[in-house]
Amino acid sequence: MVFDPATLTYNEAGLIPAIAQDAENGDVLMMAWMNAEAVAKTLETSRVTYWSRSRQAFWIKGETSGHVQELVEARVDCDRDCLLLLIRQTGAACHTNRRSCFYTALRDGAEVELMAPEAD
Amino acid sequence: MVFDPATLTYNEAGLIPAIAQDAENGDVLMMAWMNAEAVAKTLETSRVTYWSRSRQAFWIKGETSGHVQELVEARVDCDRDCLLLLIRQTGAACHTNRRSCFYTALRDGAEVELMAPEAD
């Protein structure tokens, strides 16, 4: 079955959430948003390209930081309203320079920081 | 730092996306939504409880199917607008009776089904 980004379900802003998972160790690194064109660009180039809601512009991950995400495989969920991206991450996925954006655990009602920013 | 669900960032519908990841093998199983009360219930009970957008009601995962999700650890991302739930999944996470909702891969412009529904 040929894949067409237009067949995905987007929210009222025309966006779909995309979860980036490290293809090597399975760590979930971040979640961001794509519009149909960002989905198409990501599949065409294998460079993960989100839609920045704050800047209202394409966000080629790592374009300024060098922390690029190379797509290994994209998957779509049963409702076609969420994407899972298996990627190879160069450097930190998080803008805080941590490997993953999910660096804060909730344990016994408190927030616990799991990892420090990486050295440059 | 004490955690308060009210400190998370919710969308205009009062919801935050929650990614469920198998705590044992790292598979991403599904993504669904929570409101602040669902976050609190999940942390209090360790039974993952979403907010069903279609039913506009709490959705205690597995309440009817038996396919419950036991919370191992919740994590919050840098922007505090997405949750990652490390869980122990009983049976299938997906309503199609597949282990994961992300059973469709996009390969060479085509959709490829990665897994079949589980036997009952």
PDB file of C-alpha atoms in Angstrom:
ATOM      1  CA  MET A   1       0.000   0.000   0.000  1.00  0.00           C
ATOM      2  CA  VAL A   2       1.526   3.277  -1.112  1.00  0.00           C
ATOM      3  CA  PHE A   3       1.907   5.814   1.682  1.00  0.00           C
ATOM      4  CA  ASP A   4       0.508   9.325   1.278  1.00  0.00           C
ATOM      5  CA  PRO A   5       1.067  11.858   4.117  1.00  0.00           C
ATOM      6  CA  ALA A   6      -2.388  13.294   3.353  1.00  0.00           C
ATOM      7  CA  THR A   7      -3.945  10.082   4.722  1.00  0.00           C
ATOM      8  CA  LEU A   8      -2.729  10.824   8.247  1.00  0.00           C
ATOM      9  CA  THR A   9      -5.002  12.502  10.776  1.00  0.00           C
ATOM     10  CA  TYR A  10      -3.851  15.987  11.736  1.00  0.00           C
ATOM     11  CA  ASN A  11      -5.181  18.167  14.531  1.00  0.00           C
ATOM     12  CA  GLU A  12      -7.054  21.439  14.006  1.00  0.00           C
ATOM     13  CA  ALA A  13      -3.686  23.172  13.449  1.00  0.00           C
ATOM     14  CA  GLY A  14      -2.778  20.655  10.738  1.00  0.00           C
ATOM     15  CA  LEU A  15      -0.180  18.910  12.919  1.00  0.00           C
ATOM     16  CA  ILE A  16       0.578  15.371  14.029  1.00  0.00           C
ATOM     17  CA  PRO A  17       2.777  14.433  17.007  1.00  0.00           C
ATOM     18  CA  ALA A  18       6.021  12.609  16.199  1.00  0.00           C
ATOM     19  CA  ILE A  19       7.923  10.638  18.828  1.00  0.00           C
ATOM     20  CA  ALA A  20      11.669  10.299  18.211  1.00  0.00           C
ATOM     21  CA  GLN A  21      13.166   7.077  19.542  1.00  0.00           C
ATOM     22  CA  ASP A  22      16.852   6.155  19.469  1.00  0.00           C
ATOM     23  CA  ALA A  23      17.038   3.269  16.993  1.00  0.00           C
ATOM     24  CA  GLU A  24      20.048   1.817  18.760  1.00  0.00           C
ATOM     25  CA  ASN A  25      19.076   1.693  22.429  1.00  0.00           C
ATOM     26  CA  GLY A  26      15.326   2.380  22.360  1.00  0.00           C
ATOM     27  CA  ASP A  27      15.468   5.569  24.453  1.00  0.00           C
ATOM     28  CA  VAL A  28      12.622   7.972  23.760  1.00  0.00           C
ATOM     29  CA  LEU A  29      14.415  11.239  23.044  1.00  0.00           C
ATOM     30  CA  MET A  30      11.738  13.829  22.309  1.00  0.00           C
ATOM     31  CA  MET A  31       8.287  14.520  20.945  1.00  0.00           C
ATOM     32  CA  ALA A  32       7.589  17.293  18.467  1.00  0.00           C
ATOM     33  CA  TRP A  33       5.085  18.107  15.722  1.00  0.00           C
ATOM     34  CA  MET A  34       4.921  17.766  11.948  1.00  0.00           C
ATOM     35  CA  ASN A  35       2.572  18.972   9.263  1.00  0.00           C
ATOM     36  CA  ALA A  36       1.992  16.933   6.105  1.00  0.00           C
ATOM     37  CA  GLU A  37       4.837  18.669   4.287  1.00  0.00           C
ATOM     38  CA  ALA A  38       7.267  18.018   7.150  1.00  0.00           C
ATOM     39  CA  VAL A  39       6.292  14.341   7.042  1.00  0.00           C
ATOM     40  CA  ALA A  40       6.982  14.271   3.301  1.00  0.00           C
ATOM     41  CA  LYS A  41      10.314  16.107   3.690  1.00  0.00           C
ATOM     42  CA  THR A  42      11.406  13.739   6.469  1.00  0.00           C
ATOM     43  CA  LEU A  43      10.651  10.674   4.365  1.00  0.00           C
ATOM     44  CA  GLU A  44      12.268  12.131   1.232  1.00  0.00           C
ATOM     45  CA  THR A  45      15.466  13.344   2.878  1.00  0.00           C
ATOM     46  CA  SER A  46      15.820  10.961   5.864  1.00  0.00           C
ATOM     47  CA  ARG A  47      16.647  14.115   7.843  1.00  0.00           C
ATOM     48  CA  VAL A  48      13.977  14.551  10.497  1.00  0.00           C
ATOM     49  CA  THR A  49      12.105  17.797   9.870  1.00  0.00           C
ATOM     50  CA  TYR A  50       9.506  19.037  12.333  1.00  0.00           C
ATOM     51  CA  TRP A  51       7.159  22.013  12.253  1.00  0.00           C
ATOM     52  CA  SER A  52       8.060  24.580  14.882  1.00  0.00           C
ATOM     53  CA  ARG A  53       4.857  25.795  16.494  1.00  0.00           C
ATOM     54  CA  SER A  54       6.636  28.752  18.123  1.00  0.00           C
ATOM     55  CA  ARG A  55       8.395  29.886  14.945  1.00  0.00           C
ATOM     56  CA  GLN A  56       5.666  28.675  12.539  1.00  0.00           C
ATOM     57  CA  ALA A  57       8.376  27.340  10.254  1.00  0.00           C
ATOM     58  CA  PHE A  58      10.010  24.085   9.246  1.00  0.00           C
ATOM     59  CA  TRP A  59      12.524  22.899  11.790  1.00  0.00           C
ATOM     60  CA  ILE A  60      15.194  20.723  10.249  1.00  0.00           C
ATOM     61  CA  LYS A  61      16.420  19.149  13.456  1.00  0.00           C
ATOM     62  CA  GLY A  62      20.077  19.975  14.068  1.00  0.00           C
ATOM     63  CA  GLU A  63      20.348  22.512  11.256  1.00  0.00           C
ATOM     64  CA  THR A  64      21.939  25.060  13.581  1.00  0.00           C
ATOM     65  CA  SER A  65      23.136  22.832  16.454  1.00  0.00           C
ATOM     66  CA  GLY A  66      24.494  19.983  14.357  1.00  0.00           C
ATOM     67  CA  HIS A  67      22.406  17.617  16.468  1.00  0.00           C
ATOM     68  CA  VAL A  68      20.741  16.030  13.477  1.00  0.00           C
ATOM     69  CA  GLN A  69      18.345  13.119  13.452  1.00  0.00           C
ATOM     70  CA  GLU A  70      18.757  10.595  10.672  1.00  0.00           C
ATOM     71  CA  LEU A  71      15.595   8.633  10.031  1.00  0.00           C
ATOM     72  CA  VAL A  72      15.964   4.870  10.213  1.00  0.00           C
ATOM     73  CA  GLU A  73      12.255   4.043  10.020  1.00  0.00           C
ATOM     74  CA  ALA A  74       8.963   5.871  10.452  1.00  0.00           C
ATOM     75  CA  ARG A  75       5.897   4.107  11.826  1.00  0.00           C
ATOM     76  CA  VAL A  76       2.286   5.220  12.036  1.00  0.00           C
ATOM     77  CA  ASP A  77      -0.142   4.190  14.742  1.00  0.00           C
ATOM     78  CA  CYS A  78      -3.524   2.453  14.452  1.00  0.00           C
ATOM     79  CA  ASP A  79      -5.468   5.722  14.458  1.00  0.00           C
ATOM     80  CA  ARG A  80      -3.028   7.322  12.011  1.00  0.00           C
ATOM     81  CA  ASP A  81      -2.764  10.309  14.348  1.00  0.00           C
ATOM     82  CA  CYS A  82       0.726   9.757  15.774  1.00  0.00           C
ATOM     83  CA  LEU A  83       4.134   8.939  14.286  1.00  0.00           C
ATOM     84  CA  LEU A  84       7.015   7.004  15.787  1.00  0.00           C
ATOM     85  CA  LEU A  85      10.415   7.824  14.295  1.00  0.00           C
ATOM     86  CA  LEU A  86      13.306   5.445  14.842  1.00  0.00           C
ATOM     87  CA  ILE A  87      16.355   7.636  14.442  1.00  0.00           C
ATOM     88  CA  ARG A  88      20.100   7.939  14.751  1.00  0.00           C
ATOM     89  CA  GLN A  89      20.704  10.968  16.968  1.00  0.00           C
ATOM     90  CA  THR A  90      23.890  12.985  16.691  1.00  0.00           C
ATOM     91  CA  GLY A  91      24.671  14.634  20.041  1.00  0.00           C
ATOM     92  CA  ALA A  92      21.875  15.817  22.279  1.00  0.00           C
ATOM     93  CA  ALA A  93      18.224  15.710  21.208  1.00  0.00           C
ATOM     94  CA  CYS A  94      17.218  18.261  23.845  1.00  0.00           C
ATOM     95  CA  HIS A  95      17.802  22.013  23.585  1.00  0.00           C
ATOM     96  CA  THR A  96      19.218  21.831  27.135  1.00  0.00           C
ATOM     97  CA  ASN A  97      22.026  19.732  25.648  1.00  0.00           C
ATOM     98  CA  ARG A  98      20.805  16.588  27.329  1.00  0.00           C
ATOM     99  CA  ARG A  99      20.574  13.392  25.313  1.00  0.00           C
ATOM    100  CA  SER A 100      16.807  13.145  25.905  1.00  0.00           C
ATOM    101  CA  CYS A 101      14.127  15.730  26.672  1.00  0.00           C
ATOM    102  CA  PHE A 102      12.641  13.284  29.206  1.00  0.00           C
ATOM    103  CA  TYR A 103      15.305  13.817  31.852  1.00  0.00           C
ATOM    104  CA  THR A 104      12.973  14.480  34.772  1.00  0.00           C
ATOM    105  CA  ALA A 105      11.441  11.510  36.591  1.00  0.00           C
ATOM    106  CA  LEU A 106       8.516  11.706  38.985  1.00  0.00           C
ATOM    107  CA  ARG A 107       9.375   9.579  41.995  1.00  0.00           C
ATOM    108  CA  ASP A 108       7.429   9.522  45.269  1.00  0.00           C
ATOM    109  CA  GLY A 109       5.751  12.812  44.412  1.00  0.00           C
ATOM    110  CA  ALA A 110       9.014  14.608  43.664  1.00  0.00           C
ATOM    111  CA  GLU A 111      10.924  15.557  40.524  1.00  0.00           C
ATOM    112  CA  VAL A 112      14.274  13.851  40.088  1.00  0.00           C
ATOM    113  CA  GLU A 113      16.753  14.878  37.397  1.00  0.00           C
ATOM    114  CA  LEU A 114      18.100  11.802  35.645  1.00  0.00           C
ATOM    115  CA  MET A 115      20.842  13.264  33.483  1.00  0.00           C
ATOM    116  CA  ALA A 116      23.039  16.332  33.213  1.00  0.00           C
ATOM    117  CA  PRO A 117      23.688  18.365  30.068  1.00  0.00           C
ATOM    118  CA  GLU A 118      26.379  16.829  27.883  1.00  0.00           C
ATOM    119  CA  ALA A 119      29.789  18.420  27.607  1.00  0.00           C
ATOM    120  CA  ASP A 120      30.271  20.259  24.318  1.00  0.00           C
TER     121      ASP A 120
ATOM    122  CA  MET B   1      11.138  19.417  44.190  1.00  0.00           C
ATOM    123  CA  VAL B   2       7.554  18.350  44.842  1.00  0.00           C
ATOM    124  CA  PHE B   3       5.597  17.492  41.702  1.00  0.00           C
ATOM    125  CA  ASP B   4       2.233  19.128  41.046  1.00  0.00           C
ATOM    126  CA  PRO B   5       0.276  18.098  37.898  1.00  0.00           C
ATOM    127  CA  ALA B   6      -0.929  21.712  37.616  1.00  0.00           C
ATOM    128  CA  THR B   7       2.630  22.758  36.698  1.00  0.00           C
ATOM    129  CA  LEU B   8       2.490  20.844  33.411  1.00  0.00           C
ATOM    130  CA  THR B   9       1.600  22.618  30.183  1.00  0.00           C
ATOM    131  CA  TYR B  10      -1.714  21.458  28.741  1.00  0.00           C
ATOM    132  CA  ASN B  11      -3.151  22.262  25.331  1.00  0.00           C
ATOM    133  CA  GLU B  12      -6.236  24.376  24.731  1.00  0.00           C
ATOM    134  CA  ALA B  13      -8.388  21.327  25.563  1.00  0.00           C
ATOM    135  CA  GLY B  14      -6.575  20.886  28.891  1.00  0.00           C
ATOM    136  CA  LEU B  15      -4.705  17.800  27.703  1.00  0.00           C
ATOM    137  CA  ILE B  16      -1.093  16.617  27.572  1.00  0.00           C
ATOM    138  CA  PRO B  17       0.198  13.768  25.372  1.00  0.00           C
ATOM    139  CA  ALA B  18       1.475  10.685  27.196  1.00  0.00           C
ATOM    140  CA  ILE B  19       3.742   8.149  25.498  1.00  0.00           C
ATOM    141  CA  ALA B  20       3.568   4.616  26.907  1.00  0.00           C
ATOM    142  CA  GLN B  21       6.823   2.680  26.646  1.00  0.00           C
ATOM    143  CA  ASP B  22       7.335  -0.945  27.653  1.00  0.00           C
ATOM    144  CA  ALA B  23       9.640  -0.746  30.685  1.00  0.00           C
ATOM    145  CA  GLU B  24      11.109  -4.141  29.916  1.00  0.00           C
ATOM    146  CA  ASN B  25      12.068  -3.997  26.243  1.00  0.00           C
ATOM    147  CA  GLY B  26      11.745  -0.288  25.408  1.00  0.00           C
ATOM    148  CA  ASP B  27       9.050  -0.707  22.746  1.00  0.00           C
ATOM    149  CA  VAL B  28       6.853   2.348  22.313  1.00  0.00           C
ATOM    150  CA  LEU B  29       3.350   0.939  22.640  1.00  0.00           C
ATOM    151  CA  MET B  30       0.948   3.856  22.239  1.00  0.00           C
ATOM    152  CA  MET B  31       0.344   7.557  22.709  1.00  0.00           C
ATOM    153  CA  ALA B  32      -2.794   8.925  24.327  1.00  0.00           C
ATOM    154  CA  TRP B  33      -3.866  11.995  26.277  1.00  0.00           C
ATOM    155  CA  MET B  34      -4.284  12.958  29.914  1.00  0.00           C
ATOM    156  CA  ASN B  35      -5.772  15.899  31.739  1.00  0.00           C
ATOM    157  CA  ALA B  36      -4.353  17.037  35.093  1.00  0.00           C
ATOM    158  CA  GLU B  37      -6.690  14.766  37.018  1.00  0.00           C
ATOM    159  CA  ALA B  38      -5.729  11.741  34.910  1.00  0.00           C
ATOM    160  CA  VAL B  39      -2.071  12.505  35.615  1.00  0.00           C
ATOM    161  CA  ALA B  40      -2.831  12.643  39.343  1.00  0.00           C
ATOM    162  CA  LYS B  41      -4.869   9.413  39.245  1.00  0.00           C
ATOM    163  CA  THR B  42      -2.131   7.612  37.327  1.00  0.00           C
ATOM    164  CA  LEU B  43       0.518   8.641  39.864  1.00  0.00           C
ATOM    165  CA  GLU B  44      -1.693   7.835  42.848  1.00  0.00           C
ATOM    166  CA  THR B  45      -2.866   4.428  41.655  1.00  0.00           C
ATOM    167  CA  SER B  46       0.015   3.310  39.400  1.00  0.00           C
ATOM    168  CA  ARG B  47      -2.754   2.226  36.985  1.00  0.00           C
ATOM    169  CA  VAL B  48      -2.355   4.277  33.836  1.00  0.00           C
ATOM    170  CA  THR B  49      -5.459   6.416  33.338  1.00  0.00           C
ATOM    171  CA  TYR B  50      -5.902   8.498  30.187  1.00  0.00           C
ATOM    172  CA  TRP B  51      -8.593  10.954  29.161  1.00  0.00           C
ATOM    173  CA  SER B  52     -10.648   9.648  26.255  1.00  0.00           C
ATOM    174  CA  ARG B  53     -11.187  12.484  23.800  1.00  0.00           C
ATOM    175  CA  SER B  54     -13.925  10.555  21.961  1.00  0.00           C
ATOM    176  CA  ARG B  55     -15.841   9.593  25.113  1.00  0.00           C
ATOM    177  CA  GLN B  56     -14.871  12.705  27.122  1.00  0.00           C
ATOM    178  CA  ALA B  57     -14.302  10.488  30.133  1.00  0.00           C
ATOM    179  CA  PHE B  58     -11.493   8.942  32.146  1.00  0.00           C
ATOM    180  CA  TRP B  59     -10.095   5.871  30.470  1.00  0.00           C
ATOM    181  CA  ILE B  60      -8.542   3.494  32.967  1.00  0.00           C
ATOM    182  CA  LYS B  61      -6.490   1.516  30.482  1.00  0.00           C
ATOM    183  CA  GLY B  62      -7.534  -2.138  30.457  1.00  0.00           C
ATOM    184  CA  GLU B  63     -10.604  -1.655  32.638  1.00  0.00           C
ATOM    185  CA  THR B  64     -12.787  -3.575  30.194  1.00  0.00           C
ATOM    186  CA  SER B  65     -10.141  -5.479  28.171  1.00  0.00           C
ATOM    187  CA  GLY B  66      -7.924  -6.500  31.076  1.00  0.00           C
ATOM    188  CA  HIS B  67      -5.000  -5.050  29.135  1.00  0.00           C
ATOM    189  CA  VAL B  68      -3.889  -2.881  32.013  1.00  0.00           C
ATOM    190  CA  GLN B  69      -0.806  -0.697  32.175  1.00  0.00           C
ATOM    191  CA  GLU B  70       1.053  -0.635  35.474  1.00  0.00           C
ATOM    192  CA  LEU B  71       3.142   2.477  35.884  1.00  0.00           C
ATOM    193  CA  VAL B  72       6.818   1.868  36.601  1.00  0.00           C
ATOM    194  CA  GLU B  73       7.963   5.479  36.227  1.00  0.00           C
ATOM    195  CA  ALA B  74       6.594   8.702  34.747  1.00  0.00           C
ATOM    196  CA  ARG B  75       8.898  11.285  33.207  1.00  0.00           C
ATOM    197  CA  VAL B  76       8.215  14.824  32.023  1.00  0.00           C
ATOM    198  CA  ASP B  77      10.013  16.547  29.182  1.00  0.00           C
ATOM    199  CA  CYS B  78      11.983  19.798  29.167  1.00  0.00           C
ATOM    200  CA  ASP B  79       8.985  21.871  28.044  1.00  0.00           C
ATOM    201  CA  ARG B  80       6.689  20.116  30.521  1.00  0.00           C
ATOM    202  CA  ASP B  81       4.214  19.518  27.691  1.00  0.00           C
ATOM    203  CA  CYS B  82       4.702  15.777  27.158  1.00  0.00           C
ATOM    204  CA  LEU B  83       4.866  12.735  29.445  1.00  0.00           C
ATOM    205  CA  LEU B  84       6.761   9.495  29.010  1.00  0.00           C
ATOM    206  CA  LEU B  85       5.322   6.553  30.937  1.00  0.00           C
ATOM    207  CA  LEU B  86       7.456   3.495  31.529  1.00  0.00           C
ATOM    208  CA  ILE B  87       4.935   0.717  32.044  1.00  0.00           C
ATOM    209  CA  ARG B  88       4.317  -2.977  32.450  1.00  0.00           C
ATOM    210  CA  GLN B  89       1.761  -3.869  29.778  1.00  0.00           C
ATOM    211  CA  THR B  90      -0.585  -6.810  30.237  1.00  0.00           C
ATOM    212  CA  GLY B  91      -1.595  -8.209  26.831  1.00  0.00           C
ATOM    213  CA  ALA B  92      -2.020  -5.890  23.866  1.00  0.00           C
ATOM    214  CA  ALA B  93      -1.763  -2.118  24.184  1.00  0.00           C
ATOM    215  CA  CYS B  94      -3.627  -1.569  20.910  1.00  0.00           C
ATOM    216  CA  HIS B  95      -7.392  -1.872  20.466  1.00  0.00           C
ATOM    217  CA  THR B  96      -6.639  -4.035  17.390  1.00  0.00           C
ATOM    218  CA  ASN B  97      -5.177  -6.581  19.841  1.00  0.00           C
ATOM    219  CA  ARG B  98      -1.644  -5.918  18.681  1.00  0.00           C
ATOM    220  CA  ARG B  99       1.072  -5.445  21.254  1.00  0.00           C
ATOM    221  CA  SER B 100       1.822  -1.903  19.985  1.00  0.00           C
ATOM    222  CA  CYS B 101      -0.273   0.672  18.143  1.00  0.00           C
ATOM    223  CA  PHE B 102       2.767   1.431  15.961  1.00  0.00           C
ATOM    224  CA  TYR B 103       2.506  -1.711  13.856  1.00  0.00           C
ATOM    225  CA  THR B 104       2.689  -0.032  10.446  1.00  0.00           C
ATOM    226  CA  ALA B 105       6.103   0.909   9.053  1.00  0.00           C
ATOM    227  CA  LEU B 106       6.683   3.256   6.136  1.00  0.00           C
ATOM    228  CA  ARG B 107       9.283   1.643   3.898  1.00  0.00           C
ATOM    229  CA  ASP B 108      10.204   2.809   0.395  1.00  0.00           C
ATOM    230  CA  GLY B 109       6.984   4.815   0.158  1.00  0.00           C
ATOM    231  CA  ALA B 110       4.768   1.909   1.134  1.00  0.00           C
ATOM    232  CA  GLU B 111       3.018   0.783   4.304  1.00  0.00           C
ATOM    233  CA  VAL B 112       4.240  -2.494   5.788  1.00  0.00           C
ATOM    234  CA  GLU B 113       2.442  -4.275   8.613  1.00  0.00           C
ATOM    235  CA  LEU B 114       4.948  -5.368  11.236  1.00  0.00           C
ATOM    236  CA  MET B 115       2.821  -7.473  13.529  1.00  0.00           C
ATOM    237  CA  ALA B 116      -0.432  -9.391  13.557  1.00  0.00           C
ATOM    238  CA  PRO B 117      -3.112  -9.239  16.236  1.00  0.00           C
ATOM    239  CA  GLU B 118      -2.341 -11.474  19.193  1.00  0.00           C
ATOM    240  CA  ALA B 119      -4.275 -14.655  19.804  1.00  0.00           C
ATOM    241  CA  ASP B 120      -6.820 -14.302  22.613  1.00  0.00           C
TER     242      ASP B 120
END
